[in-house]
Coordinates of C-alpha atoms and ligand atoms in Angstrom, one line a residue:
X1 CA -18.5 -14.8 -6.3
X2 CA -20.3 -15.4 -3.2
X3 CA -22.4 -12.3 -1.7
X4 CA -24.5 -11.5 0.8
X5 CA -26.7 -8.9 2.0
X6 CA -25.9 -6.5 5.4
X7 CA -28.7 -4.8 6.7
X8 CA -26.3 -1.7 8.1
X9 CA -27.8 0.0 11.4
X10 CA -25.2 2.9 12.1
X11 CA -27.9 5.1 14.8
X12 CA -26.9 7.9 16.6
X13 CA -24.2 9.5 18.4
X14 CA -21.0 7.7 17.6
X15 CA -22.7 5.3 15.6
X16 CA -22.3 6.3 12.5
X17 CA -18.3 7.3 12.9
X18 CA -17.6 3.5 14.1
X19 CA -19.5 1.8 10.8
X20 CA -17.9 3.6 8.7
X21 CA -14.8 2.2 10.3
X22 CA -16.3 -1.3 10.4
X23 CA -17.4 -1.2 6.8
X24 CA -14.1 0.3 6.0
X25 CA -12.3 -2.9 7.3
X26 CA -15.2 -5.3 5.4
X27 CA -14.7 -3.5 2.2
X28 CA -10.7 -4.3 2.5
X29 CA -10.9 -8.0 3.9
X30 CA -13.9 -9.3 1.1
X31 CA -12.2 -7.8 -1.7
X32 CA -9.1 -9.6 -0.6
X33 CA -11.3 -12.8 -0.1
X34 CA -13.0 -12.6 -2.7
X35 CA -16.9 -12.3 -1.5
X36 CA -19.0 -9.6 -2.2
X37 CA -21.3 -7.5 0.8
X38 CA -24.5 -5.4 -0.3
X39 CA -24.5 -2.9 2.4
X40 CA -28.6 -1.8 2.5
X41 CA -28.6 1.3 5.7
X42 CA -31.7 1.1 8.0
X43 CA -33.0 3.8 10.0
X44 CA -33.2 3.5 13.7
X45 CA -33.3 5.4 17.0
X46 CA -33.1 9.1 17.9
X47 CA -32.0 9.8 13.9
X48 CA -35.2 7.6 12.7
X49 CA -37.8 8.9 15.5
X50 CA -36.3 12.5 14.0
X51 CA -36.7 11.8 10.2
X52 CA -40.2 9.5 10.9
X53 CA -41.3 9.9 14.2
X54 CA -40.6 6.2 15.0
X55 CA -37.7 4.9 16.1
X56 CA -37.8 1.3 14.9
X57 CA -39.9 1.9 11.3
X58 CA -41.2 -0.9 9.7
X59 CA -39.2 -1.0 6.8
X60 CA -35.7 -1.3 9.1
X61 CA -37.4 -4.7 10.9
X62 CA -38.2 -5.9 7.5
X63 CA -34.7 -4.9 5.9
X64 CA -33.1 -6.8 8.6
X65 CA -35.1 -10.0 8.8
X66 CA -34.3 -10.5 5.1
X67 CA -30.4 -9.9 5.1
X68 CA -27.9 -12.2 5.7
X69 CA -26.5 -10.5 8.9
X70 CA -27.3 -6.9 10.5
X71 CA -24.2 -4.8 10.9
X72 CA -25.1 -2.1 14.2
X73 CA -23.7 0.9 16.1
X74 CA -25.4 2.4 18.7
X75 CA -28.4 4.6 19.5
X76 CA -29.5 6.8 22.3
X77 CA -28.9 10.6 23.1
X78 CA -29.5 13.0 25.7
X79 CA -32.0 14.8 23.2
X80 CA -34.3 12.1 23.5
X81 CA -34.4 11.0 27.2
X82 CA -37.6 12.6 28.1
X83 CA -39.2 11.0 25.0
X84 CA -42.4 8.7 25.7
X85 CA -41.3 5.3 26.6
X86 CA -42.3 3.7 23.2
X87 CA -40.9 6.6 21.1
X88 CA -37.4 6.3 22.5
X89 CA -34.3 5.3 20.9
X90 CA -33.9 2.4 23.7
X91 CA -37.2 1.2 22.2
X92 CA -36.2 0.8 19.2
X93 CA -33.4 -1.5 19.6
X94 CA -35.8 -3.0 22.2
X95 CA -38.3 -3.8 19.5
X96 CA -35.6 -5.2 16.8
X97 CA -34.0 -7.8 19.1
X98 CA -37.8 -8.9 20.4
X99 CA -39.1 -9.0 16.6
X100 CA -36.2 -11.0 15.2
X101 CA -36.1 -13.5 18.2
X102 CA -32.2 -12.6 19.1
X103 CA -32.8 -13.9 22.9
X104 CA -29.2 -14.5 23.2
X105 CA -26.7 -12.2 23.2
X106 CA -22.9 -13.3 23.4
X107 CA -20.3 -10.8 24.7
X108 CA -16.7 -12.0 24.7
X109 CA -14.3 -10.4 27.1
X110 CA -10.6 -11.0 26.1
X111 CA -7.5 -9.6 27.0
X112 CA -5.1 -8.4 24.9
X113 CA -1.1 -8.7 26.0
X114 CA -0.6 -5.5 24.0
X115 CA -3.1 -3.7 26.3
X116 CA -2.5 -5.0 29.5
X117 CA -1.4 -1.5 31.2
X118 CA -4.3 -0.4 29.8
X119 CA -6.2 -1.8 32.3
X120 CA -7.5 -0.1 35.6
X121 CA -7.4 -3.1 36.6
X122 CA -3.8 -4.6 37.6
X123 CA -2.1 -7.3 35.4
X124 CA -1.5 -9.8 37.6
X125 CA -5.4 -10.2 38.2
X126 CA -6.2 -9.8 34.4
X127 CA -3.6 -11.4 32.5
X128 CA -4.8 -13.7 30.3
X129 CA -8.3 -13.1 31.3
X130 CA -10.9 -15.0 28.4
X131 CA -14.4 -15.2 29.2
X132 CA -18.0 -14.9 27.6
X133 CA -20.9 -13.7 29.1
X134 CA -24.1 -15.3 28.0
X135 CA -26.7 -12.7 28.1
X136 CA -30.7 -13.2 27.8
X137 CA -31.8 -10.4 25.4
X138 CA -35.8 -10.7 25.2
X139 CA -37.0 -11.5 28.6
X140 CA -36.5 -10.8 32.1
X141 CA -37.6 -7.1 33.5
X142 CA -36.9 -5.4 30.5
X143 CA -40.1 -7.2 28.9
X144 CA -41.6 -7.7 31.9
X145 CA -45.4 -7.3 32.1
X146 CA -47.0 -5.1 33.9
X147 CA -45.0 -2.0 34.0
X148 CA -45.9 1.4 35.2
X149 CA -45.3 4.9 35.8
X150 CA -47.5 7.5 37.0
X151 CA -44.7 9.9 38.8
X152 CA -45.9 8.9 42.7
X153 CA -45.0 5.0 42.3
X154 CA -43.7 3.1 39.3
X155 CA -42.9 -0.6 38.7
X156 CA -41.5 -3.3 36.6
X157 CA -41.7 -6.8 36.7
X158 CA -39.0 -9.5 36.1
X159 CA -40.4 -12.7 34.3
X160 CA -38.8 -15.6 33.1
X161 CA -40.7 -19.0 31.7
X162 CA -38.9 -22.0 32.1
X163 CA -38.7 -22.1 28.1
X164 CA -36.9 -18.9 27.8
X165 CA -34.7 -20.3 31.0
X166 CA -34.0 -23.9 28.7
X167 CA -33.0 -22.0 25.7
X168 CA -30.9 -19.8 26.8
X169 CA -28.9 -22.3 29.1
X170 CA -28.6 -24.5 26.3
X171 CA -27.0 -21.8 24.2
X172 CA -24.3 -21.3 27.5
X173 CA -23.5 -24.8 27.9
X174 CA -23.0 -25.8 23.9
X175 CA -20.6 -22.5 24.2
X176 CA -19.0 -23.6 27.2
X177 CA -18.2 -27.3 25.5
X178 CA -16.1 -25.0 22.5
X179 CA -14.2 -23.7 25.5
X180 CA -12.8 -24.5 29.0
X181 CA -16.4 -26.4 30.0
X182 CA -17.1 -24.3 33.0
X183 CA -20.7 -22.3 33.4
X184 CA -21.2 -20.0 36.1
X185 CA -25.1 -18.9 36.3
X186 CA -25.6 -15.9 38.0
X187 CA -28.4 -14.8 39.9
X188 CA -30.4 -13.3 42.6
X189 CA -31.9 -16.9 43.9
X190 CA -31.5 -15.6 47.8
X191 CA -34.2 -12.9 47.3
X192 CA -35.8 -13.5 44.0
X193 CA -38.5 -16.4 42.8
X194 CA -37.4 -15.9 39.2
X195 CA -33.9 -16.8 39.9
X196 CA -35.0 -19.8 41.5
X197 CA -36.5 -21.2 38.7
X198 CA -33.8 -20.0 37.0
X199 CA -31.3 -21.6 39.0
X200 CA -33.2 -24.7 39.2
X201 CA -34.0 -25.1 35.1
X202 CA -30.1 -24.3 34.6
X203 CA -29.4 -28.0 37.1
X204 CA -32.0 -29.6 35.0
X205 CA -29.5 -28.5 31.6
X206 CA -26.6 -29.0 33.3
X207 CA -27.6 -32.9 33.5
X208 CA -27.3 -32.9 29.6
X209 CA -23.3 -31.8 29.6
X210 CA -21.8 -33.8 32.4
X211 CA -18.8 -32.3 31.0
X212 CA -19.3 -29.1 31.9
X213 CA -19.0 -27.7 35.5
X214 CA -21.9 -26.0 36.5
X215 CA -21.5 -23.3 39.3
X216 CA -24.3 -20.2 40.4
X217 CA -23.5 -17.1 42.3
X218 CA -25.4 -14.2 43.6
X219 CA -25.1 -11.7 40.9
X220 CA -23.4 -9.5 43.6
X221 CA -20.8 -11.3 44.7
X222 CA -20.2 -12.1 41.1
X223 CA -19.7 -8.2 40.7
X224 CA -17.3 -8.3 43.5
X225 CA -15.6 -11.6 41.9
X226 CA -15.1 -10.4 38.2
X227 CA -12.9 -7.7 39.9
X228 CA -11.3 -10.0 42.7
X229 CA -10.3 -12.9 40.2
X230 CA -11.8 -12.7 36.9
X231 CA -9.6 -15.9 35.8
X232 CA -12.0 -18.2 37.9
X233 CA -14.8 -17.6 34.3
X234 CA -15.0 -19.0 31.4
X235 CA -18.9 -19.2 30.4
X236 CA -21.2 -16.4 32.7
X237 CA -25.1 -17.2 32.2
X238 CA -27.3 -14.5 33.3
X239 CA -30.6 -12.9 32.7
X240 CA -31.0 -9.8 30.7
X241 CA -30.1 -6.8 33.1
X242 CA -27.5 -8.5 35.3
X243 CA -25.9 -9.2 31.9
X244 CA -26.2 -5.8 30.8
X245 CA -24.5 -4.5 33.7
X246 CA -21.5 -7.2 34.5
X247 CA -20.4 -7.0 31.0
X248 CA -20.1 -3.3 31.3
X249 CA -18.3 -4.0 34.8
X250 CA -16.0 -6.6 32.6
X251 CA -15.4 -4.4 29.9
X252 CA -12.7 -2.5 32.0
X253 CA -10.3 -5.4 32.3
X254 CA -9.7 -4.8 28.5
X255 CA -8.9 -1.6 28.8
X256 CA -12.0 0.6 27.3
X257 CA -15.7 -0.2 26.8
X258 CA -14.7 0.3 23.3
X259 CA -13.1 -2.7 22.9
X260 CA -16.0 -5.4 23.3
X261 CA -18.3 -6.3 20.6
X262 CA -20.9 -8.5 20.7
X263 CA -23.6 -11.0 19.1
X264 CA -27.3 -12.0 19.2
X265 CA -28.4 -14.5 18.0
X266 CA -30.8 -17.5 18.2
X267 CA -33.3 -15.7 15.9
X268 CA -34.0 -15.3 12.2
X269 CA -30.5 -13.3 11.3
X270 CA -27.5 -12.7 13.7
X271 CA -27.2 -9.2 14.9
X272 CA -23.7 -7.4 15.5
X273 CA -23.1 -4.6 17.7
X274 CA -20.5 -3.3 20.1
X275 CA -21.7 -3.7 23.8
X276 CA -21.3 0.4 24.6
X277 CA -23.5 3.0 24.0
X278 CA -23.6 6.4 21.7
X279 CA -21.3 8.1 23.5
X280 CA -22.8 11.1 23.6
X281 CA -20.2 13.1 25.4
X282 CA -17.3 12.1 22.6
X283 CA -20.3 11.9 19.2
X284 CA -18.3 14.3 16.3
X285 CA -14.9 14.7 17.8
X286 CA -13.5 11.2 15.8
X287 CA -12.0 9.9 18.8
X288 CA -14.4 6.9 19.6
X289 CA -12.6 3.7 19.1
X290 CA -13.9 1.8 16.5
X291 CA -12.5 -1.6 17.6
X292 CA -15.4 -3.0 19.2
X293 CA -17.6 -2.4 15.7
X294 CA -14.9 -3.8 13.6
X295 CA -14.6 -7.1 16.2
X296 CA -18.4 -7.2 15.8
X297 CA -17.8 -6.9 12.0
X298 CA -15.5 -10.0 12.7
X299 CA -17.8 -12.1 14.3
X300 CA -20.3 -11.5 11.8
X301 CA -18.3 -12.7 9.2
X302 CA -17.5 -16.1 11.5
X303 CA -20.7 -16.9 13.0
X304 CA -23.3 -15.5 10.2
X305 CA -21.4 -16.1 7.0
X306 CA -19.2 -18.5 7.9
X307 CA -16.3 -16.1 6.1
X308 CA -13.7 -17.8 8.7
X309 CA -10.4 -16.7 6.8
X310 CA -11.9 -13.1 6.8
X311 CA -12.8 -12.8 10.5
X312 CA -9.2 -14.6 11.1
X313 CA -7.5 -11.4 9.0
X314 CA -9.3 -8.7 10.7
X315 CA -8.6 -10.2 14.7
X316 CA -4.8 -10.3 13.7
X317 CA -4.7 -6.8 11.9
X318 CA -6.2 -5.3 15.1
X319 CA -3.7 -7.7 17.3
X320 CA -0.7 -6.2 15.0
X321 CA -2.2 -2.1 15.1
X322 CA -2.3 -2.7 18.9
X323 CA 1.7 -4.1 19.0
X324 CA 2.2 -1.2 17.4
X325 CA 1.1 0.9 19.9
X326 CA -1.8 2.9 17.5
X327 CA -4.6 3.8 20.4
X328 CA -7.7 6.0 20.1
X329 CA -7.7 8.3 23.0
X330 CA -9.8 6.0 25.3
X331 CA -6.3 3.8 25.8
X332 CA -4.2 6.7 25.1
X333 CA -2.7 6.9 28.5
X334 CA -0.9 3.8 28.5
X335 CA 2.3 2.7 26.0
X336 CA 0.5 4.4 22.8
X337 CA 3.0 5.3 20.3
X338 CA 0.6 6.9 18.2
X339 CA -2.6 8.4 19.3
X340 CA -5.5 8.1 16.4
X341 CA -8.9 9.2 15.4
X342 CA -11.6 6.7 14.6
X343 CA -10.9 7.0 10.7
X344 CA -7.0 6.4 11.2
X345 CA -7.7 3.3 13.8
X346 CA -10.2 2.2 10.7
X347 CA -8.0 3.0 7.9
X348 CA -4.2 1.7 9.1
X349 CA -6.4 -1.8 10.1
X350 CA -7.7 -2.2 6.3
X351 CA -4.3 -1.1 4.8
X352 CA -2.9 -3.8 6.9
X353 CA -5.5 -6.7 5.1
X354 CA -5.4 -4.8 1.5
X355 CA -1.1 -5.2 1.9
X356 CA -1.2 -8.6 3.5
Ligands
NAD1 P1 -22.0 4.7 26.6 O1 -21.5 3.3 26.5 O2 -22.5 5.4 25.4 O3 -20.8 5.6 27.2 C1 -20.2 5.4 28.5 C2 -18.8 6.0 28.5 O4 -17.9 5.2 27.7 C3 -18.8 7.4 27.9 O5 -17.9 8.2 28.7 C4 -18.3 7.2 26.5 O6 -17.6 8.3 26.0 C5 -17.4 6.0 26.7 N1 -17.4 5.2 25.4 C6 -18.4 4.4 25.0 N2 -18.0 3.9 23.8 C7 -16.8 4.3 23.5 C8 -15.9 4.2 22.4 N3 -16.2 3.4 21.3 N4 -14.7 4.8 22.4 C9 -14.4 5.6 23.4 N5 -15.2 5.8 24.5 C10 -16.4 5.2 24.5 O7 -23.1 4.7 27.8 P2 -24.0 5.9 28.4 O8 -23.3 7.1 28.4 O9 -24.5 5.3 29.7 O10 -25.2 6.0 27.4 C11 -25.3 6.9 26.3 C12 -26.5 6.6 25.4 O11 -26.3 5.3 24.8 C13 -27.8 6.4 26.2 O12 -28.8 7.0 25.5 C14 -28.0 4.9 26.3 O13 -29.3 4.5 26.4 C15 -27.4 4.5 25.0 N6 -26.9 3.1 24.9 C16 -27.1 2.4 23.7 C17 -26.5 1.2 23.6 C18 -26.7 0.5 22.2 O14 -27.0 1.2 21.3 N7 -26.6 -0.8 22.2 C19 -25.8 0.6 24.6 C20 -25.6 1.3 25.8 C21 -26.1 2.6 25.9
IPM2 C1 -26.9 -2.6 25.6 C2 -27.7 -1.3 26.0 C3 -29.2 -1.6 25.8 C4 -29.6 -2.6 26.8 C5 -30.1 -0.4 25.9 C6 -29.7 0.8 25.1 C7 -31.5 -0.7 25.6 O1 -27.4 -0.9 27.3 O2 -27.1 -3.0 24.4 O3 -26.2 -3.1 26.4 O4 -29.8 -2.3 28.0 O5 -29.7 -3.8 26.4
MN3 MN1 -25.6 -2.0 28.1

């Protein structure tokens, strides 16, 4: 029987409750496909600087470089805000991404028909809505050298090498050739020398995949455009906060934040990890939704372990729980038949594989 080994990172806040949902759902589908997973939990974040004083220890980066895939929730509390810069839970995460090389981070923003009132945003304008945003993770100004803080002027400094430009261009454009074969690069190139460069090595790219058409915009119209007619994207390239924030801004279109999952990748194992936070203001209640960790559980098993049939059976269980009308609070408002906690959403999807 195959097997492989998940380094499992569940954090803090509502971490833990969705993987426990997510490992739930991989328990169900690799019994019924026949592979085996050797779950091995790492510490990291508020709950590791608490038990070790460190948020990322050593042992977590080392777990993770040798397993197969890393399995993550979230991190990050109000408990730990005033923490030192390096002894945050931000840092942590921070740290793992930088160590393990994952400079590209791939959030997928879909639609469902079953959730389209769910949406504050209004149908018409979201309908059908499919697009990826292709994230740099390890550079720009959240790497940035020199950065500093002494409580009467602080700064930080975006960077980008050409290199880190190439790479990560290359990852959006062999994306964009699996899809419609439309990249649009956003950045600040009105204002900012980075985005210059950046705009400039993205045309350089471009010249490699004639079949692929290349447009930029300012990051802030694109803000403005993602609302207006979020249709118009297919492939979104962007630097590493401009990312963070549009695909927060994008989230909404599929109803709740705790919908999207994510990957990164590029580096020496794939990491998997809904795009929201710890949710500190929901943590205990088992009302988080769980979705966007078990759709990062999928993607896992397609892109790192190539378990294709797998992935397949968990994306249509969640399609069928959401015809059903089975919601977690978050999209409660809108057509929900049933309204779940986080172990219900996690347990009716696995009963759907086991009886499939
Ligand atoms: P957040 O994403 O944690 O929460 C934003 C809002 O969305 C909250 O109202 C929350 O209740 C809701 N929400 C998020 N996930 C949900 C889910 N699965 N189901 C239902 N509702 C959900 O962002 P925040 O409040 O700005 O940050 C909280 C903490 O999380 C901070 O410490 C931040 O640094 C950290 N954070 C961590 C990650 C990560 O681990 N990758 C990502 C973002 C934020
Ligand atoms: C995310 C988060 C992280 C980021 C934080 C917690 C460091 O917001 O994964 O989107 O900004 O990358
Ligand atoms: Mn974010």
């Amino acid at each position: 029987m195959k097997s492989y080994n998940i380094a499992v990172i569940k954090g803090d806040g509502i971490g833990p409750e969705i993987v426990d949902e997510a490992i739930k759902v991989l328990d169900a589908v690799s019994k019924k496909e026949n592979f085996e997973l050797n779950y091995k939990e790492y510490l990291m974040g508020g709950c590791a600087y608490e038990a070790v004083g460190n948020p990322i220890p050593d042992e977590t980066i080392e777990g993770s470089k040798n397993s197969d895939a890393i399995l993550f929730g979230s991190i990050g509390g109000y408990k730990w805000d005033d923490l030192p810069r390096e002894l945050k839970p931000e840092s942590g995460l921070l740290k793992l991404r930088k160590e393990l090389g994952l400079f590209a981070n791939l959030r997928p923003v879909a639609v469902f028909d079953e959730l389209i009132e769910a949406s504050s945003m209004k149908p018409e304008v979201i309908k059908g809505v499919d697009l990826l945003v292709v994230r740099e993770l390890t550079g720009g100004i959240y790497f940035g050298e020199p950065r500093f803080n002494d409580g009467q002027k602080a700064y930080n400094t975006m960077v980008y090498t050409k290199d880190e430009i190439i790479r990560i261009a290359k990852v959006a454009f062999e994306s964009a050739m699996k899809r419609e074969k439309k990249v649009c690069s956003v950045d600040k190139a009105n204002v900012l020398e980075v985005s210059r460069l950046w705009r400039a090595t993205v045309e350089e790219i471009a010249r490699d995949y004639p079949e692929v058409e290349l447009s930029h915009m300012f990051v802030d119209n694109a803000a403005m455009q993602l609302v207006r007619d979020p249709r118009q994207f297919d492939v979104i390239l962007t630097g590493n906060i401009f990312g963070d924030i549009l695909s927060d801004e994008a989230s909404m279109m599929s109803g709740s934040i705790g919908l999207l999952p994510s990957s990164s990748i590029g580096g020496i194992v794939g990491l998997y990890e809904p795009i929201h936070g710890s949710a500190p203001d929901i943590a205990g209640q088992g009302i988080a939704n769980p979705i966007a960790t078990i759709l990062s559980a999928s993607m896992m098993l397609r892109y790192s372990l190539g378990e294709i049939n797998a992935a397949d059976k968990i994306d249509g269980a969640i399609k069928e729980l959401l015809q059903e009308g089975y919601r977690t609070p978050d999209l409660a408002k809108y057509h929900a038949k049933v309204i779940c906690s986080t172990e219900e959403i996690g347990s009716l999807i696995a009963d759907k594989i086991s009886k499939a």
